[in-house]
C-alpha atoms as one frame of an Amber mdcrd trajectory, in Angstrom:
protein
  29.091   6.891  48.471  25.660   6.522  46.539  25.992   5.448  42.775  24.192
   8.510  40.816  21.158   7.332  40.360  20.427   6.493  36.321  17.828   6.415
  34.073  15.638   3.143  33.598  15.793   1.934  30.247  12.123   0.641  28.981
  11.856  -2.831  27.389   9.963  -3.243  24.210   8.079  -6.584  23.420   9.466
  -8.024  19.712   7.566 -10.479  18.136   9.637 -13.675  17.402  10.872 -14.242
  14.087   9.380 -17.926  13.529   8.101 -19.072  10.207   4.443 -19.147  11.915
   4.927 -15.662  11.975   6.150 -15.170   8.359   3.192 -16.911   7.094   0.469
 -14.912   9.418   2.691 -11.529   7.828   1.971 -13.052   4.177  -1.871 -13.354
   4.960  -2.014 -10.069   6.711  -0.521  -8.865   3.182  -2.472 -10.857   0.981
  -5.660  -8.987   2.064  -4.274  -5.445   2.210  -5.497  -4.719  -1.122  -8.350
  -6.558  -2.047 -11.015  -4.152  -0.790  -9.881  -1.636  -3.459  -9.302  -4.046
  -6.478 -12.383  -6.259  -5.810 -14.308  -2.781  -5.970 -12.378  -1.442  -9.132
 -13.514  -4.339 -10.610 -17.153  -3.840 -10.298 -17.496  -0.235 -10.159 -19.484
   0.204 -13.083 -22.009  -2.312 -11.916 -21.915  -1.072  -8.212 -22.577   2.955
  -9.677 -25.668   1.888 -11.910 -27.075  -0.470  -9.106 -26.714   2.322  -6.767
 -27.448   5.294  -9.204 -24.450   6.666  -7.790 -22.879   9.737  -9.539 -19.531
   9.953 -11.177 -18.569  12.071  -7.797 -19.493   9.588  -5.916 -17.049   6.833
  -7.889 -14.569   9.325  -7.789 -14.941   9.818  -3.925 -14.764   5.805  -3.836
 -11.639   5.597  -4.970 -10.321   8.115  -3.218 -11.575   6.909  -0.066  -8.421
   4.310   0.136  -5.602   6.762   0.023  -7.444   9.355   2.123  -7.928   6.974
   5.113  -4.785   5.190   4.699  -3.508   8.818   5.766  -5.475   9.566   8.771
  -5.026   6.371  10.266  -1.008   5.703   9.270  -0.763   9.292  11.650  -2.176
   7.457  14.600  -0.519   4.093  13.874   2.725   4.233  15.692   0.178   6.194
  18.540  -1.570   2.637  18.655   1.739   0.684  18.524   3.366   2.313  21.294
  -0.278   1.797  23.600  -0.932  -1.361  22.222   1.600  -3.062  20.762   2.452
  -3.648  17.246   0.862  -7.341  17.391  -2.420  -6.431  19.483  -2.793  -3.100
  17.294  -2.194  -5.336  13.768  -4.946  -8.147  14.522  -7.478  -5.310  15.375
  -7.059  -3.847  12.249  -7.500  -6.885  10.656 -10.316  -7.304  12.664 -11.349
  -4.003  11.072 -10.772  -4.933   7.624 -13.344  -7.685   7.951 -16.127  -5.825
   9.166 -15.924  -2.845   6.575 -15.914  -5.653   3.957 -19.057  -6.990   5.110
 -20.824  -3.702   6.473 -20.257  -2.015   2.690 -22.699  -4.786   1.047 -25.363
  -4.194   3.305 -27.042  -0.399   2.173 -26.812   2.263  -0.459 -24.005   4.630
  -1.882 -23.266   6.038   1.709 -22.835   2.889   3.405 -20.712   1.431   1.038
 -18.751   4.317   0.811 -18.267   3.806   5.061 -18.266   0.661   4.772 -14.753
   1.221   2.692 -13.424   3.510   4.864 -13.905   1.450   7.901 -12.101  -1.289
   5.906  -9.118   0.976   4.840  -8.590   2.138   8.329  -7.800  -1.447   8.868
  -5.470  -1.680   6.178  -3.393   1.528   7.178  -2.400   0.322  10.463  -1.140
  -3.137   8.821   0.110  -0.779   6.059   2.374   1.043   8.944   2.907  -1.643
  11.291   3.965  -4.534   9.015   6.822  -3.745   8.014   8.215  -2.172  11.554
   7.171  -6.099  12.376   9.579  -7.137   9.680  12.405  -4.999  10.594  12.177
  -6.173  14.331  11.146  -9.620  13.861  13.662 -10.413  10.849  16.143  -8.027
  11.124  18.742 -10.124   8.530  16.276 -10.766   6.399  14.516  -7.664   5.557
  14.659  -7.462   1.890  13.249 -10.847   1.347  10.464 -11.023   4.046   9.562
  -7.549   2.532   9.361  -9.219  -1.029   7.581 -11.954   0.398   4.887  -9.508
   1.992   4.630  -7.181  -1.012   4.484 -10.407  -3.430   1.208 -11.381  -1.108
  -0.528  -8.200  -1.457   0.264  -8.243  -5.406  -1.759 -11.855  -5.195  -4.091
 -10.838  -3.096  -5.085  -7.567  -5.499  -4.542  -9.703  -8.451  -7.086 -12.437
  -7.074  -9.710 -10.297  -5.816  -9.235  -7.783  -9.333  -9.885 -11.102 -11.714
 -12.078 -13.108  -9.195 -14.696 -10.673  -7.917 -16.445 -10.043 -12.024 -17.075
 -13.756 -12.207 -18.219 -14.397  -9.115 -20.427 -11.547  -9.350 -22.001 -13.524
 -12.161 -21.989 -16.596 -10.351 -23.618 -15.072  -6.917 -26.089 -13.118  -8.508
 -25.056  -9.794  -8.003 -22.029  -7.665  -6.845 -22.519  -7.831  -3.175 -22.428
 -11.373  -1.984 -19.012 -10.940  -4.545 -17.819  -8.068  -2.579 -18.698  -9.520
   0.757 -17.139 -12.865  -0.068 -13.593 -11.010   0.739 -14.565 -11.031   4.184
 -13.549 -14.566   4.903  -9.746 -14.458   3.711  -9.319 -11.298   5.948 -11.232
 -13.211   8.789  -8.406 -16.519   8.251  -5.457 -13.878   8.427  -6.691 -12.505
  11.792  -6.838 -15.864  12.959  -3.561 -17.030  11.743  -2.122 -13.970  13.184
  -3.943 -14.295  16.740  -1.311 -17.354  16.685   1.497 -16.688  15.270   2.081
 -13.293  16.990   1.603 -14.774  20.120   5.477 -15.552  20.810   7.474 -12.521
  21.495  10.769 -11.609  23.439  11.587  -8.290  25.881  14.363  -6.733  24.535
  16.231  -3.636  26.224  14.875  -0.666  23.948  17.435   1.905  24.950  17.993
   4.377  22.162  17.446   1.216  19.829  13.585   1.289  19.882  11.979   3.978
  21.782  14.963   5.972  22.926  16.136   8.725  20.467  13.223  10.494  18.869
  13.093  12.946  16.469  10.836  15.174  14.859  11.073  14.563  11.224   8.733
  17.008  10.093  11.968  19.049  10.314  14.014  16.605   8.658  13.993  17.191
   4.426  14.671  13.587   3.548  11.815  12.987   5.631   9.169  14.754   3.537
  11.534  13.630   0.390  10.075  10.026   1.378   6.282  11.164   1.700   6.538
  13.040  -1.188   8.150   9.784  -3.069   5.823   7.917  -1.229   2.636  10.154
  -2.960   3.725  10.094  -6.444   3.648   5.972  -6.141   0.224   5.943  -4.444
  -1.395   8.502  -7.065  -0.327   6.332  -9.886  -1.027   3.075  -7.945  -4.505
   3.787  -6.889  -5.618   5.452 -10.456  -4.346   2.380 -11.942  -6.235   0.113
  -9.567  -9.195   2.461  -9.121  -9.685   3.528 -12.785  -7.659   0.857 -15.330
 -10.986  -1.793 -15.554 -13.112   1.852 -16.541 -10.411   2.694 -19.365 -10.525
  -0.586 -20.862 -14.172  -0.518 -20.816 -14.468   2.759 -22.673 -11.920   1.306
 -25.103 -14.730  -1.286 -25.711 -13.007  -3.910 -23.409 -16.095  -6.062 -21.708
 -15.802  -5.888 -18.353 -14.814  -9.579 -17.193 -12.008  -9.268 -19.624 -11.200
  -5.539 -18.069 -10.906  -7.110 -14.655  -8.618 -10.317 -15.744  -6.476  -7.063
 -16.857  -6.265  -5.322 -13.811  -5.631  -8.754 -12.001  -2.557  -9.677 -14.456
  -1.320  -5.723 -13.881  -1.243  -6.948 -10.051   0.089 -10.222 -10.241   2.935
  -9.468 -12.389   4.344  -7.764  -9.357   4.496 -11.052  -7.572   7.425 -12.371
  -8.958   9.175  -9.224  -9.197   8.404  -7.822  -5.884  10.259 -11.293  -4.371
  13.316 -10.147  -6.242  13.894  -6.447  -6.521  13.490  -5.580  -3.019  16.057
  -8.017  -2.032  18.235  -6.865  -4.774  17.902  -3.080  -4.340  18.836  -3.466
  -0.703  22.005  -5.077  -1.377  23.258  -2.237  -3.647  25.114   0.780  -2.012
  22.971   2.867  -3.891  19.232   2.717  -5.362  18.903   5.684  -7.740  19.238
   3.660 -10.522  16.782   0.683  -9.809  14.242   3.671  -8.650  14.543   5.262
 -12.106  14.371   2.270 -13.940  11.227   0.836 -12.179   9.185   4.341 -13.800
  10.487   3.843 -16.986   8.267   0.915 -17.666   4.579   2.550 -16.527   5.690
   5.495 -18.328   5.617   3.064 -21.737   2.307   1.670 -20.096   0.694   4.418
 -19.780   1.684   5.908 -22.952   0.411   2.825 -24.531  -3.185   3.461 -22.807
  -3.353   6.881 -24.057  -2.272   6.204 -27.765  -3.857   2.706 -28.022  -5.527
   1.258 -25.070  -7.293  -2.175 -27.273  -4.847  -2.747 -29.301  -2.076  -4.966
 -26.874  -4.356  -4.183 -23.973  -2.215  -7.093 -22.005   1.125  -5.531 -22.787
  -0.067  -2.390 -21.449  -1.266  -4.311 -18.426   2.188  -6.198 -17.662   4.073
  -2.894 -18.017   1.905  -0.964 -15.430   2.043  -3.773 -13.042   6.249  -3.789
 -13.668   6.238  -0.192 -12.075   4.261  -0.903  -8.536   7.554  -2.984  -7.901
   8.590   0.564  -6.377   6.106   0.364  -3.207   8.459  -2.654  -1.954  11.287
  -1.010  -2.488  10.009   2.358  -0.694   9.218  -0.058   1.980  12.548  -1.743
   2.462  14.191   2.054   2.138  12.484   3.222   5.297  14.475   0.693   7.046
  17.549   0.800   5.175  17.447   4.686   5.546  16.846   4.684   9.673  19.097
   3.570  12.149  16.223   2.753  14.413  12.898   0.804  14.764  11.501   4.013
  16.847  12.820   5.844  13.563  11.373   3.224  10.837   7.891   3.302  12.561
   7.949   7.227  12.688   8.857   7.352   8.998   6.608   5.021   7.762   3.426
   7.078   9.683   4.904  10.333   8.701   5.459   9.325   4.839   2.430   7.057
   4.338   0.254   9.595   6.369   1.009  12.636   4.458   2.060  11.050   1.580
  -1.668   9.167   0.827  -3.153  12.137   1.769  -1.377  13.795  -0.875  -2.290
  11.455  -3.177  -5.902  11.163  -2.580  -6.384  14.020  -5.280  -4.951  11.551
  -7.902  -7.937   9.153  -8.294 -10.504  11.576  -6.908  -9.539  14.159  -9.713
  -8.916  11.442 -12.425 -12.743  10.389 -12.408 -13.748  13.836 -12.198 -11.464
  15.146 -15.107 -13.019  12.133 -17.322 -16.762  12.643 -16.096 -16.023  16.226
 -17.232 -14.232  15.494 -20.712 -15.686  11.880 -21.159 -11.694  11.016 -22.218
  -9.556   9.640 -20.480  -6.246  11.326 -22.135  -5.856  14.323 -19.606  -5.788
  11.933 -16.679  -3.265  10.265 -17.792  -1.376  12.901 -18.608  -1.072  14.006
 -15.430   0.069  10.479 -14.298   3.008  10.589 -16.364   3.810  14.260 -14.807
   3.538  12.006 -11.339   5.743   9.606 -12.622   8.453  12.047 -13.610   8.202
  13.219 -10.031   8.770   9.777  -8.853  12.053   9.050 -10.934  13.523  12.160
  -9.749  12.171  11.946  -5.913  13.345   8.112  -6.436  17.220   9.062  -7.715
  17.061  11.649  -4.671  16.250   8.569  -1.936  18.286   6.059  -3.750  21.801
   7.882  -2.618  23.525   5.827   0.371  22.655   8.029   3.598  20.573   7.861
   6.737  18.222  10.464   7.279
């Protein structure tokens, strides 16, 4: 008698784990920022050279969130035609290009120019970390400190860097452009390092089992947990060098600020993450990493010159939550087919959501000429986050 017949399982290439690998995943991160802090930096100078409008600088910093969004939805699209390695070096590839083509016009160019860069930088945003939870499936907390620490750098680098250089160039686009080449060594480095990979049976492990978590609640728990961290994130990054400057900060000094506020995330991003995910529960460490921008941005609404640097190490403390987002996608999915469809769904709704925060934070100040309302609203984000935060934190799988 004939054996009934049964159904092929797929194979699914996994990159391998090697340390060549780790180190092309740190690059990758270390540039995933940059185009938005090296930009923050200047944006005063960029907007007079341009004669650009404070709509236009608002739309700027919006751009970020708003095509991190669009492209995060087509990400795991891309992984499952490409793969996750072809799919991550042509967005790097990406990434290089809009960080050269922004340089080369006026306001709408630049403003393109950005969002071809930032399409990059959502696939890596999506894709990474599925390459972490594949690729280093023990060691998921720590590579995902290890990645977030890079970005942190990389922001921090490119926020304190890009006013000097400026200087030093002659002008704000050779400084801008300049970021061009450490995105252009990461696609390299990762054109080797990702060229090793395995076939493992995928089964119900990678592809099989699919759901649609637009019906799930926890699902849209994470993008909306994912939103309230990007709306504070990108006002601080887009819009922290302008509030120190109106505070009568000069601008080199405003920029060494915004780098610190990134870099202080380095050494706590190689921690927490690896921390939180050994803990049954997160609630707590979600709550407690809002506490501190909460003081931060209290302290640039009441007093933004007097301990500018305080301010600056306390907003920097509470980005430690994107990390820790990160390494709850994995913790909270059984699957990689499940980790790769949260991560698009709560990174592509979720910086959609949150594009309103910086666009309507320049627009609010262009319209008062204060910053205090803004910021209001970003601690009404941040309550958001500590409760959305306590709600993800509990031990469960969506």
């Amino acid at each position: 008698m004939l054996e009934p017949a049964t159904k092929p399982r797929s194979r699914h290439a996994v990159l391998a784990g090697t340390t060549l690998l780790a180190v092309a995943v740190t690059l990758a991160a270390a540039n995933l920022r940059i185009s938005v802090t090296s930009l923050s930096s200047v944006l005063g100078d960029v907007q007079r050279g341009l004669t650009a409008t404070s709509a236009w600088a608002s739309a700027v910093t919006a751009a970020p969130s708003i095509c991190f969004g669009l492209a995060a939805l087509v990400s795991p699209w891309l992984a499952r035609r490409l793969g996750g390695g072809p799919a991550i070096a042509g967005a790097l590839a990406l990434l290089a290009a809009g960080l050269v083509v922004r340089v080369l016009a006026g306001p709408a160019l630049l403003l393109g120019g950005t969002l071809v860069a930032c399409a990059g930088i959502a696939v890596c945003n999506v894709l990474v970390p599925v390459v972490v939870k594949e690729s280093f499936p023990t060691k998921v907390g720590l590579v995902t400190g290890i990645y977030s620490s890079s970005m942190a750098a990389g922001s921090a680098v490119a926020a304190a860097v890009t006013p000097p250089l400026a200087t030093a160039s002659g002008g704000w686009r050779p400084a801008l452009a300049a970021w061009a080449i450490p995105a252009a060594l990461a696609l390299a480095v990762w054109l080797i390092g990702a060229r090793r990979a395995t076939d493992v049976v995928a089964g119900d492990q990678v592809h099989g089992g699919r759901r649609n978590l637009l019906r799930v609640p926890m699902a849209w728990v994470f993008t909306l947990l994912f939103a309230a961290q990007s709306i504070y994130a990108y006002v601080i990054m887009g819009w922290l060098p302008e509030i120190l400057r109106d505070a009568g900060i000069d601008r080199d000094a405003a920029g060494v600020l915004l780098g610190i506020t990134m870099v202080v995330a380095v050494p706590l991003n190689l921690v927490v993450p690896h921390f939180a995910a050994r803990l049954r529960s997160q609630s707590w460490v979600m709550i407690g990493l809002t506490v501190m921008p909460v003081v931060g941005v209290l302290g640039l609404m009441l007093a933004p010159a007097t301990v500018p640097l305080a301010w600056a190490l306390l907003l920097g403390a509470g980005m430690t939550i994107f990390p820790v987002v990160l390494t709850m996608m994995a913790l909270r999915t059984r699957t990689s087919a499940e980790t790769t469809q949260l991560s698009g769904m709560s990174q592509g709704f979720g910086y959609l959501i949150a594009a309103g925060g910086p666009f309507l934070a320049g627009l609010v100040h262009g319209w008062l000429g204060s910053w205090t309302v803004p910021l209001i609203l970003v601690l009404g984000v941040l309550a958001a986050q500590a409760t959305l935060g306590a709600v993800i934190g509990r031990p469960r799988h969506i």
